[in-house]
Amino acid sequence: MRKPLIAGNWKMHKTINEAIALATNIKKEVANLRNVEVVLCPPFTVLSHIYNVIQESDIKLGAQDVFWEKEGAYTGEISPIMLKDCGCEYVIIGHSERRQYFSETDQTINKKIKAALEIGLNPICCVGETLEEREAGKTIEVINKQLKQCLINFKVEDILGLVIAYEPVWAIGTGKNATAQQAEEVHKFIRNWFKENFSTSFSESLRILYGGSVKPTNIKELIKEEDIDGALVGGASIDAISFSQIIKNAIKNV
Ligand code: 13P
């Protein structure tokens, strides 16, 4: 059985003191929870601080992006080994905000996923369609193309730590989440895609997260779906109470 995973993408929020306070409060709220994996993805500037806060807890650390080279003259970039050094176990790759504002492409995402996996970081690879694409009936076509290009030249043994996040662009930060049925349809497609392109056992173990206006209320419906294994949470993850409630509500059979 796949363990639900709830990851908080703090985006460009929180100074050092604010971040420590938020992580401390989340740690208190989720201290005794079992059967759910929690990952905090704060900005680079506070990774080490959050790593210290989450010691002696089961909460894990993730980053929001990574560069593909190991080191060198790449001003402003952060390498996979630097993230490991800060205590990261996960890294979000290919978020739609990076595709939209920072020229991220499926090709650069492919390189980043490869670099992350090589160093033992678990990539959370984001895919998702725009409103225009959904309205044109192109959702599955878009997801298929993103998966194909982001995961080109990998063998199943290369991608064992991979997590996929389905984040419809029209649902991010809009308060308008995909319904559980809309999300499940895409999640099922993604799982089958991995079955066809990698292996049945890998596709069955793969965790596929939903992201886009997840809240304590709607996570209950989403998590009931067979192929929804958790959430990548934006806005609601920077409030300790709402994020903790999402985590509690994501534990199956509650
Ligand atoms: P919101 O939860 O704010 O819609 O953001 C989702 C997201 O982008 C998570 O990566």
PDB file of C-alpha atoms and ligand atoms in Angstrom:
ATOM      1  CA  MET A   1       0.000   0.000   0.000  1.00  0.00           C
ATOM      2  CA  ARG A   2       1.245   3.467  -0.859  1.00  0.00           C
ATOM      3  CA  LYS A   3       1.774   5.745   2.133  1.00  0.00           C
ATOM      4  CA  PRO A   4       0.112   9.153   1.630  1.00  0.00           C
ATOM      5  CA  LEU A   5       2.566  11.998   1.172  1.00  0.00           C
ATOM      6  CA  ILE A   6       1.740  15.609   1.948  1.00  0.00           C
ATOM      7  CA  ALA A   7       4.319  18.149   0.805  1.00  0.00           C
ATOM      8  CA  GLY A   8       4.166  21.850   1.579  1.00  0.00           C
ATOM      9  CA  ASN A   9       5.546  24.142  -1.107  1.00  0.00           C
ATOM     10  CA  TRP A  10       6.174  27.403   0.736  1.00  0.00           C
ATOM     11  CA  LYS A  11       7.128  29.149  -2.527  1.00  0.00           C
ATOM     12  CA  MET A  12       8.753  32.566  -1.907  1.00  0.00           C
ATOM     13  CA  HIS A  13       7.441  33.010   1.626  1.00  0.00           C
ATOM     14  CA  LYS A  14       8.974  33.298   5.098  1.00  0.00           C
ATOM     15  CA  THR A  15      12.043  34.924   6.552  1.00  0.00           C
ATOM     16  CA  ILE A  16      14.252  32.921   8.913  1.00  0.00           C
ATOM     17  CA  ASN A  17      12.308  33.644  12.100  1.00  0.00           C
ATOM     18  CA  GLU A  18       8.937  33.214  10.413  1.00  0.00           C
ATOM     19  CA  ALA A  19      10.031  29.925   8.873  1.00  0.00           C
ATOM     20  CA  ILE A  20      11.334  28.525  12.159  1.00  0.00           C
ATOM     21  CA  ALA A  21       8.056  29.452  13.877  1.00  0.00           C
ATOM     22  CA  LEU A  22       5.977  27.815  11.141  1.00  0.00           C
ATOM     23  CA  ALA A  23       7.983  24.576  11.100  1.00  0.00           C
ATOM     24  CA  THR A  24       7.993  24.436  14.918  1.00  0.00           C
ATOM     25  CA  ASN A  25       4.212  24.718  15.009  1.00  0.00           C
ATOM     26  CA  ILE A  26       3.742  22.106  12.272  1.00  0.00           C
ATOM     27  CA  LYS A  27       6.071  19.750  14.159  1.00  0.00           C
ATOM     28  CA  LYS A  28       3.969  20.163  17.334  1.00  0.00           C
ATOM     29  CA  GLU A  29       0.726  19.519  15.480  1.00  0.00           C
ATOM     30  CA  VAL A  30       1.830  16.386  13.622  1.00  0.00           C
ATOM     31  CA  ALA A  31       4.107  14.913  16.292  1.00  0.00           C
ATOM     32  CA  ASN A  32       2.325  11.617  16.840  1.00  0.00           C
ATOM     33  CA  LEU A  33       0.876  10.965  13.414  1.00  0.00           C
ATOM     34  CA  ARG A  34       1.593   7.692  11.669  1.00  0.00           C
ATOM     35  CA  ASN A  35       0.734   6.436   8.183  1.00  0.00           C
ATOM     36  CA  VAL A  36       1.474   9.708   6.451  1.00  0.00           C
ATOM     37  CA  GLU A  37       4.726  11.196   5.176  1.00  0.00           C
ATOM     38  CA  VAL A  38       5.208  14.950   5.585  1.00  0.00           C
ATOM     39  CA  VAL A  39       7.673  17.026   3.559  1.00  0.00           C
ATOM     40  CA  LEU A  40       8.379  20.739   3.996  1.00  0.00           C
ATOM     41  CA  CYS A  41       9.782  22.605   0.977  1.00  0.00           C
ATOM     42  CA  PRO A  42      10.802  26.045   2.213  1.00  0.00           C
ATOM     43  CA  PRO A  43      12.960  28.574   0.317  1.00  0.00           C
ATOM     44  CA  PHE A  44      16.691  27.775  -0.048  1.00  0.00           C
ATOM     45  CA  THR A  45      17.613  30.449   2.497  1.00  0.00           C
ATOM     46  CA  VAL A  46      16.002  28.588   5.392  1.00  0.00           C
ATOM     47  CA  LEU A  47      16.669  24.939   4.507  1.00  0.00           C
ATOM     48  CA  SER A  48      19.325  24.463   7.190  1.00  0.00           C
ATOM     49  CA  HIS A  49      17.222  26.201   9.825  1.00  0.00           C
ATOM     50  CA  ILE A  50      14.240  23.984   9.063  1.00  0.00           C
ATOM     51  CA  TYR A  51      16.471  20.920   9.065  1.00  0.00           C
ATOM     52  CA  ASN A  52      17.396  21.749  12.672  1.00  0.00           C
ATOM     53  CA  VAL A  53      13.759  22.264  13.667  1.00  0.00           C
ATOM     54  CA  ILE A  54      12.584  18.925  12.283  1.00  0.00           C
ATOM     55  CA  GLN A  55      15.231  16.848  14.033  1.00  0.00           C
ATOM     56  CA  GLU A  56      13.678  14.124  16.187  1.00  0.00           C
ATOM     57  CA  SER A  57      10.550  14.110  14.082  1.00  0.00           C
ATOM     58  CA  ASP A  58       9.477  12.186  10.991  1.00  0.00           C
ATOM     59  CA  ILE A  59       9.079  15.350   8.925  1.00  0.00           C
ATOM     60  CA  LYS A  60      11.313  15.467   5.862  1.00  0.00           C
ATOM     61  CA  LEU A  61      12.934  18.345   4.036  1.00  0.00           C
ATOM     62  CA  GLY A  62      12.625  19.267   0.371  1.00  0.00           C
ATOM     63  CA  ALA A  63      13.737  22.102  -1.897  1.00  0.00           C
ATOM     64  CA  GLN A  64      11.745  23.909  -4.584  1.00  0.00           C
ATOM     65  CA  ASP A  65      14.229  23.607  -7.453  1.00  0.00           C
ATOM     66  CA  VAL A  66      17.741  22.412  -8.278  1.00  0.00           C
ATOM     67  CA  PHE A  67      20.318  22.870 -11.033  1.00  0.00           C
ATOM     68  CA  TRP A  68      21.657  19.868 -12.948  1.00  0.00           C
ATOM     69  CA  GLU A  69      25.400  20.498 -12.734  1.00  0.00           C
ATOM     70  CA  LYS A  70      27.414  19.287  -9.744  1.00  0.00           C
ATOM     71  CA  GLU A  71      29.389  22.536  -9.318  1.00  0.00           C
ATOM     72  CA  GLY A  72      30.940  25.314 -11.351  1.00  0.00           C
ATOM     73  CA  ALA A  73      30.505  28.833 -12.649  1.00  0.00           C
ATOM     74  CA  TYR A  74      26.702  28.989 -12.592  1.00  0.00           C
ATOM     75  CA  THR A  75      25.942  32.152 -10.681  1.00  0.00           C
ATOM     76  CA  GLY A  76      22.824  31.910  -8.566  1.00  0.00           C
ATOM     77  CA  GLU A  77      22.279  28.173  -8.979  1.00  0.00           C
ATOM     78  CA  ILE A  78      22.106  25.430  -6.342  1.00  0.00           C
ATOM     79  CA  SER A  79      23.410  21.901  -6.998  1.00  0.00           C
ATOM     80  CA  PRO A  80      21.913  18.571  -5.893  1.00  0.00           C
ATOM     81  CA  ILE A  81      24.830  17.957  -3.535  1.00  0.00           C
ATOM     82  CA  MET A  82      24.242  21.324  -1.847  1.00  0.00           C
ATOM     83  CA  LEU A  83      20.628  20.307  -1.188  1.00  0.00           C
ATOM     84  CA  LYS A  84      21.742  16.972   0.262  1.00  0.00           C
ATOM     85  CA  ASP A  85      24.212  18.879   2.389  1.00  0.00           C
ATOM     86  CA  CYS A  86      21.335  20.939   3.851  1.00  0.00           C
ATOM     87  CA  GLY A  87      19.454  17.739   4.753  1.00  0.00           C
ATOM     88  CA  CYS A  88      17.060  17.597   1.808  1.00  0.00           C
ATOM     89  CA  GLU A  89      15.550  14.278   0.780  1.00  0.00           C
ATOM     90  CA  TYR A  90      13.135  15.668  -1.809  1.00  0.00           C
ATOM     91  CA  VAL A  91      13.168  18.363  -4.483  1.00  0.00           C
ATOM     92  CA  ILE A  92      10.285  19.825  -6.476  1.00  0.00           C
ATOM     93  CA  ILE A  93      11.190  19.931 -10.180  1.00  0.00           C
ATOM     94  CA  GLY A  94       9.317  21.564 -13.051  1.00  0.00           C
ATOM     95  CA  HIS A  95       6.717  23.484 -11.071  1.00  0.00           C
ATOM     96  CA  SER A  96       4.426  25.379 -13.444  1.00  0.00           C
ATOM     97  CA  GLU A  97       5.565  28.695 -11.934  1.00  0.00           C
ATOM     98  CA  ARG A  98       9.103  27.842 -12.996  1.00  0.00           C
ATOM     99  CA  ARG A  99       7.874  26.841 -16.451  1.00  0.00           C
ATOM    100  CA  GLN A 100       5.869  30.075 -16.709  1.00  0.00           C
ATOM    101  CA  TYR A 101       8.262  32.660 -15.234  1.00  0.00           C
ATOM    102  CA  PHE A 102      11.734  31.114 -15.528  1.00  0.00           C
ATOM    103  CA  SER A 103      11.749  29.374 -18.910  1.00  0.00           C
ATOM    104  CA  GLU A 104      11.796  25.865 -17.465  1.00  0.00           C
ATOM    105  CA  THR A 105      11.199  23.286 -20.198  1.00  0.00           C
ATOM    106  CA  ASP A 106      10.613  19.539 -20.280  1.00  0.00           C
ATOM    107  CA  GLN A 107      14.239  19.241 -21.438  1.00  0.00           C
ATOM    108  CA  THR A 108      15.697  21.125 -18.457  1.00  0.00           C
ATOM    109  CA  ILE A 109      13.340  19.219 -16.157  1.00  0.00           C
ATOM    110  CA  ASN A 110      14.698  15.945 -17.561  1.00  0.00           C
ATOM    111  CA  LYS A 111      18.268  17.018 -16.749  1.00  0.00           C
ATOM    112  CA  LYS A 112      17.298  18.139 -13.248  1.00  0.00           C
ATOM    113  CA  ILE A 113      15.469  14.883 -12.492  1.00  0.00           C
ATOM    114  CA  LYS A 114      18.501  12.900 -13.636  1.00  0.00           C
ATOM    115  CA  ALA A 115      20.894  14.968 -11.509  1.00  0.00           C
ATOM    116  CA  ALA A 116      18.653  14.726  -8.438  1.00  0.00           C
ATOM    117  CA  LEU A 117      18.213  10.946  -8.710  1.00  0.00           C
ATOM    118  CA  GLU A 118      21.928  10.394  -9.211  1.00  0.00           C
ATOM    119  CA  ILE A 119      22.665  11.975  -5.859  1.00  0.00           C
ATOM    120  CA  GLY A 120      19.788  10.215  -4.080  1.00  0.00           C
ATOM    121  CA  LEU A 121      17.300  13.081  -3.917  1.00  0.00           C
ATOM    122  CA  ASN A 122      13.673  12.154  -4.604  1.00  0.00           C
ATOM    123  CA  PRO A 123      12.312  14.425  -7.340  1.00  0.00           C
ATOM    124  CA  ILE A 124       8.707  15.586  -7.162  1.00  0.00           C
ATOM    125  CA  CYS A 125       8.131  16.145 -10.877  1.00  0.00           C
ATOM    126  CA  CYS A 126       5.229  18.484 -11.654  1.00  0.00           C
ATOM    127  CA  VAL A 127       2.970  18.160 -14.667  1.00  0.00           C
ATOM    128  CA  GLY A 128      -0.292  19.886 -15.507  1.00  0.00           C
ATOM    129  CA  GLU A 129      -2.375  21.572 -18.166  1.00  0.00           C
ATOM    130  CA  THR A 130      -3.465  25.202 -18.519  1.00  0.00           C
ATOM    131  CA  LEU A 131      -7.121  26.225 -18.551  1.00  0.00           C
ATOM    132  CA  GLU A 132      -6.926  26.805 -22.295  1.00  0.00           C
ATOM    133  CA  GLU A 133      -5.565  23.293 -22.831  1.00  0.00           C
ATOM    134  CA  ARG A 134      -8.249  21.752 -20.609  1.00  0.00           C
ATOM    135  CA  GLU A 135     -11.027  23.639 -22.381  1.00  0.00           C
ATOM    136  CA  ALA A 136      -9.661  22.489 -25.727  1.00  0.00           C
ATOM    137  CA  GLY A 137      -9.894  18.869 -24.510  1.00  0.00           C
ATOM    138  CA  LYS A 138      -6.119  18.478 -24.578  1.00  0.00           C
ATOM    139  CA  THR A 139      -5.425  17.560 -20.940  1.00  0.00           C
ATOM    140  CA  ILE A 140      -4.315  13.965 -21.517  1.00  0.00           C
ATOM    141  CA  GLU A 141      -2.316  14.914 -24.611  1.00  0.00           C
ATOM    142  CA  VAL A 142      -0.439  17.590 -22.630  1.00  0.00           C
ATOM    143  CA  ILE A 143       0.288  15.300 -19.670  1.00  0.00           C
ATOM    144  CA  ASN A 144       1.428  12.527 -22.006  1.00  0.00           C
ATOM    145  CA  LYS A 145       3.865  14.875 -23.750  1.00  0.00           C
ATOM    146  CA  GLN A 146       5.226  16.269 -20.481  1.00  0.00           C
ATOM    147  CA  LEU A 147       5.791  12.796 -19.013  1.00  0.00           C
ATOM    148  CA  LYS A 148       7.404  11.530 -22.197  1.00  0.00           C
ATOM    149  CA  GLN A 149       9.847  14.418 -22.455  1.00  0.00           C
ATOM    150  CA  CYS A 150      10.587  14.846 -18.754  1.00  0.00           C
ATOM    151  CA  LEU A 151      11.348  11.130 -18.396  1.00  0.00           C
ATOM    152  CA  ILE A 152      13.130  10.468 -21.659  1.00  0.00           C
ATOM    153  CA  ASN A 153      16.178   8.135 -21.493  1.00  0.00           C
ATOM    154  CA  PHE A 154      15.413   6.678 -18.073  1.00  0.00           C
ATOM    155  CA  LYS A 155      15.172   3.009 -17.209  1.00  0.00           C
ATOM    156  CA  VAL A 156      12.911   1.843 -14.410  1.00  0.00           C
ATOM    157  CA  GLU A 157      15.876   1.235 -12.090  1.00  0.00           C
ATOM    158  CA  ASP A 158      16.912   4.892 -12.521  1.00  0.00           C
ATOM    159  CA  ILE A 159      13.672   6.424 -11.265  1.00  0.00           C
ATOM    160  CA  LEU A 160      12.924   4.512  -8.076  1.00  0.00           C
ATOM    161  CA  GLY A 161      12.628   7.631  -5.861  1.00  0.00           C
ATOM    162  CA  LEU A 162      10.414   9.551  -8.270  1.00  0.00           C
ATOM    163  CA  VAL A 163       7.150  11.207  -7.180  1.00  0.00           C
ATOM    164  CA  ILE A 164       4.747  12.829  -9.656  1.00  0.00           C
ATOM    165  CA  ALA A 165       2.621  15.856  -8.817  1.00  0.00           C
ATOM    166  CA  TYR A 166      -0.361  16.557 -11.037  1.00  0.00           C
ATOM    167  CA  GLU A 167      -0.962  20.279 -10.732  1.00  0.00           C
ATOM    168  CA  PRO A 168      -3.504  21.718 -13.162  1.00  0.00           C
ATOM    169  CA  VAL A 169      -2.266  25.270 -13.737  1.00  0.00           C
ATOM    170  CA  TRP A 170      -5.811  26.668 -13.544  1.00  0.00           C
ATOM    171  CA  ALA A 171      -6.196  25.294 -10.013  1.00  0.00           C
ATOM    172  CA  ILE A 172      -3.005  26.772  -8.554  1.00  0.00           C
ATOM    173  CA  GLY A 173      -3.619  29.678  -6.201  1.00  0.00           C
ATOM    174  CA  THR A 174      -7.074  30.238  -7.652  1.00  0.00           C
ATOM    175  CA  GLY A 175      -9.207  28.633  -4.945  1.00  0.00           C
ATOM    176  CA  LYS A 176     -10.684  26.509  -7.730  1.00  0.00           C
ATOM    177  CA  ASN A 177      -9.491  22.944  -7.170  1.00  0.00           C
ATOM    178  CA  ALA A 178     -10.007  20.102  -9.608  1.00  0.00           C
ATOM    179  CA  THR A 179     -12.822  17.875  -8.410  1.00  0.00           C
ATOM    180  CA  ALA A 180     -11.797  14.492  -7.073  1.00  0.00           C
ATOM    181  CA  GLN A 181     -13.159  12.918 -10.268  1.00  0.00           C
ATOM    182  CA  GLN A 182     -11.275  15.304 -12.567  1.00  0.00           C
ATOM    183  CA  ALA A 183      -8.035  14.683 -10.668  1.00  0.00           C
ATOM    184  CA  GLU A 184      -8.545  10.906 -10.495  1.00  0.00           C
ATOM    185  CA  GLU A 185      -9.027  10.700 -14.249  1.00  0.00           C
ATOM    186  CA  VAL A 186      -5.594  12.233 -14.818  1.00  0.00           C
ATOM    187  CA  HIS A 187      -3.935  10.313 -11.969  1.00  0.00           C
ATOM    188  CA  LYS A 188      -5.219   7.040 -13.419  1.00  0.00           C
ATOM    189  CA  PHE A 189      -3.835   8.022 -16.818  1.00  0.00           C
ATOM    190  CA  ILE A 190      -0.445   8.810 -15.227  1.00  0.00           C
ATOM    191  CA  ARG A 191      -0.317   5.472 -13.389  1.00  0.00           C
ATOM    192  CA  ASN A 192      -1.162   3.592 -16.592  1.00  0.00           C
ATOM    193  CA  TRP A 193       1.439   5.612 -18.460  1.00  0.00           C
ATOM    194  CA  PHE A 194       4.105   4.360 -16.051  1.00  0.00           C
ATOM    195  CA  LYS A 195       2.771   0.827 -16.352  1.00  0.00           C
ATOM    196  CA  GLU A 196       3.122   0.958 -20.118  1.00  0.00           C
ATOM    197  CA  ASN A 197       6.428   2.809 -20.246  1.00  0.00           C
ATOM    198  CA  PHE A 198       8.221   1.374 -17.195  1.00  0.00           C
ATOM    199  CA  SER A 199       6.671  -1.531 -15.272  1.00  0.00           C
ATOM    200  CA  THR A 200       3.539  -2.672 -13.488  1.00  0.00           C
ATOM    201  CA  SER A 201       5.256  -2.942 -10.116  1.00  0.00           C
ATOM    202  CA  PHE A 202       6.805   0.525 -10.452  1.00  0.00           C
ATOM    203  CA  SER A 203       3.476   2.066 -11.465  1.00  0.00           C
ATOM    204  CA  GLU A 204       1.791   0.445  -8.479  1.00  0.00           C
ATOM    205  CA  SER A 205       4.363   1.804  -6.042  1.00  0.00           C
ATOM    206  CA  LEU A 206       4.568   5.304  -7.606  1.00  0.00           C
ATOM    207  CA  ARG A 207       3.090   8.098  -5.514  1.00  0.00           C
ATOM    208  CA  ILE A 208       1.072  10.603  -7.512  1.00  0.00           C
ATOM    209  CA  LEU A 209       0.199  13.817  -5.654  1.00  0.00           C
ATOM    210  CA  TYR A 210      -2.501  16.299  -6.542  1.00  0.00           C
ATOM    211  CA  GLY A 211      -1.739  20.029  -6.274  1.00  0.00           C
ATOM    212  CA  GLY A 212      -3.937  23.089  -6.765  1.00  0.00           C
ATOM    213  CA  SER A 213      -5.994  24.839  -4.070  1.00  0.00           C
ATOM    214  CA  VAL A 214      -5.803  21.904  -1.639  1.00  0.00           C
ATOM    215  CA  LYS A 215      -7.447  22.703   1.687  1.00  0.00           C
ATOM    216  CA  PRO A 216      -8.393  20.768   4.848  1.00  0.00           C
ATOM    217  CA  THR A 217     -11.897  20.321   3.445  1.00  0.00           C
ATOM    218  CA  ASN A 218     -11.237  19.137  -0.117  1.00  0.00           C
ATOM    219  CA  ILE A 219      -8.338  16.780   0.742  1.00  0.00           C
ATOM    220  CA  LYS A 220     -10.868  14.375   2.278  1.00  0.00           C
ATOM    221  CA  GLU A 221     -12.574  13.763  -1.080  1.00  0.00           C
ATOM    222  CA  LEU A 222      -9.347  13.780  -3.099  1.00  0.00           C
ATOM    223  CA  ILE A 223      -7.569  11.215  -0.940  1.00  0.00           C
ATOM    224  CA  LYS A 224     -10.450   8.757  -1.233  1.00  0.00           C
ATOM    225  CA  GLU A 225      -9.616   8.273  -4.902  1.00  0.00           C
ATOM    226  CA  GLU A 226      -7.672   5.141  -5.762  1.00  0.00           C
ATOM    227  CA  ASP A 227      -4.814   6.875  -7.593  1.00  0.00           C
ATOM    228  CA  ILE A 228      -4.436  10.018  -5.468  1.00  0.00           C
ATOM    229  CA  ASP A 229      -1.649   9.411  -2.970  1.00  0.00           C
ATOM    230  CA  GLY A 230      -1.355  12.804  -1.333  1.00  0.00           C
ATOM    231  CA  ALA A 231      -0.969  16.470  -2.121  1.00  0.00           C
ATOM    232  CA  LEU A 232       1.488  19.199  -2.999  1.00  0.00           C
ATOM    233  CA  VAL A 233       0.095  22.147  -1.058  1.00  0.00           C
ATOM    234  CA  GLY A 234       0.892  25.805  -1.715  1.00  0.00           C
ATOM    235  CA  GLY A 235      -1.031  28.555   0.071  1.00  0.00           C
ATOM    236  CA  ALA A 236      -2.490  26.347   2.797  1.00  0.00           C
ATOM    237  CA  SER A 237       0.966  25.003   3.700  1.00  0.00           C
ATOM    238  CA  ILE A 238       2.198  28.300   5.118  1.00  0.00           C
ATOM    239  CA  ASP A 239      -0.361  28.208   7.909  1.00  0.00           C
ATOM    240  CA  ALA A 240       0.467  25.596  10.565  1.00  0.00           C
ATOM    241  CA  ILE A 241      -3.151  24.858  11.464  1.00  0.00           C
ATOM    242  CA  SER A 242      -4.458  24.434   7.920  1.00  0.00           C
ATOM    243  CA  PHE A 243      -1.424  22.407   6.795  1.00  0.00           C
ATOM    244  CA  SER A 244      -1.638  20.129   9.838  1.00  0.00           C
ATOM    245  CA  GLN A 245      -5.333  19.626   9.261  1.00  0.00           C
ATOM    246  CA  ILE A 246      -4.663  18.636   5.647  1.00  0.00           C
ATOM    247  CA  ILE A 247      -2.116  16.092   6.900  1.00  0.00           C
ATOM    248  CA  LYS A 248      -4.565  14.671   9.449  1.00  0.00           C
ATOM    249  CA  ASN A 249      -7.358  14.489   6.883  1.00  0.00           C
ATOM    250  CA  ALA A 250      -5.089  12.729   4.400  1.00  0.00           C
ATOM    251  CA  ILE A 251      -4.581   9.675   6.559  1.00  0.00           C
ATOM    252  CA  LYS A 252      -6.640   7.031   4.809  1.00  0.00           C
ATOM    253  CA  ASN A 253      -9.651   5.642   6.645  1.00  0.00           C
ATOM    254  CA  VAL A 254     -10.100   8.584   9.024  1.00  0.00           C
TER     255      VAL A 254
HETATM  256  P1  13P B   1      -1.954  26.357  -4.053  1.00  0.00           P
HETATM  257  O1  13P B   1      -2.179  25.256  -3.041  1.00  0.00           O
HETATM  258  O2  13P B   1      -1.702  27.686  -3.411  1.00  0.00           O
HETATM  259  O3  13P B   1      -3.036  26.388  -5.084  1.00  0.00           O
HETATM  260  O4  13P B   1      -0.586  26.004  -4.821  1.00  0.00           O
HETATM  261  C1  13P B   1      -0.407  24.744  -5.331  1.00  0.00           C
HETATM  262  C2  13P B   1       0.997  24.597  -5.732  1.00  0.00           C
HETATM  263  O5  13P B   1       1.461  25.265  -6.634  1.00  0.00           O
HETATM  264  C3  13P B   1       1.838  23.655  -4.978  1.00  0.00           C
HETATM  265  O6  13P B   1       3.048  23.441  -5.604  1.00  0.00           O
END
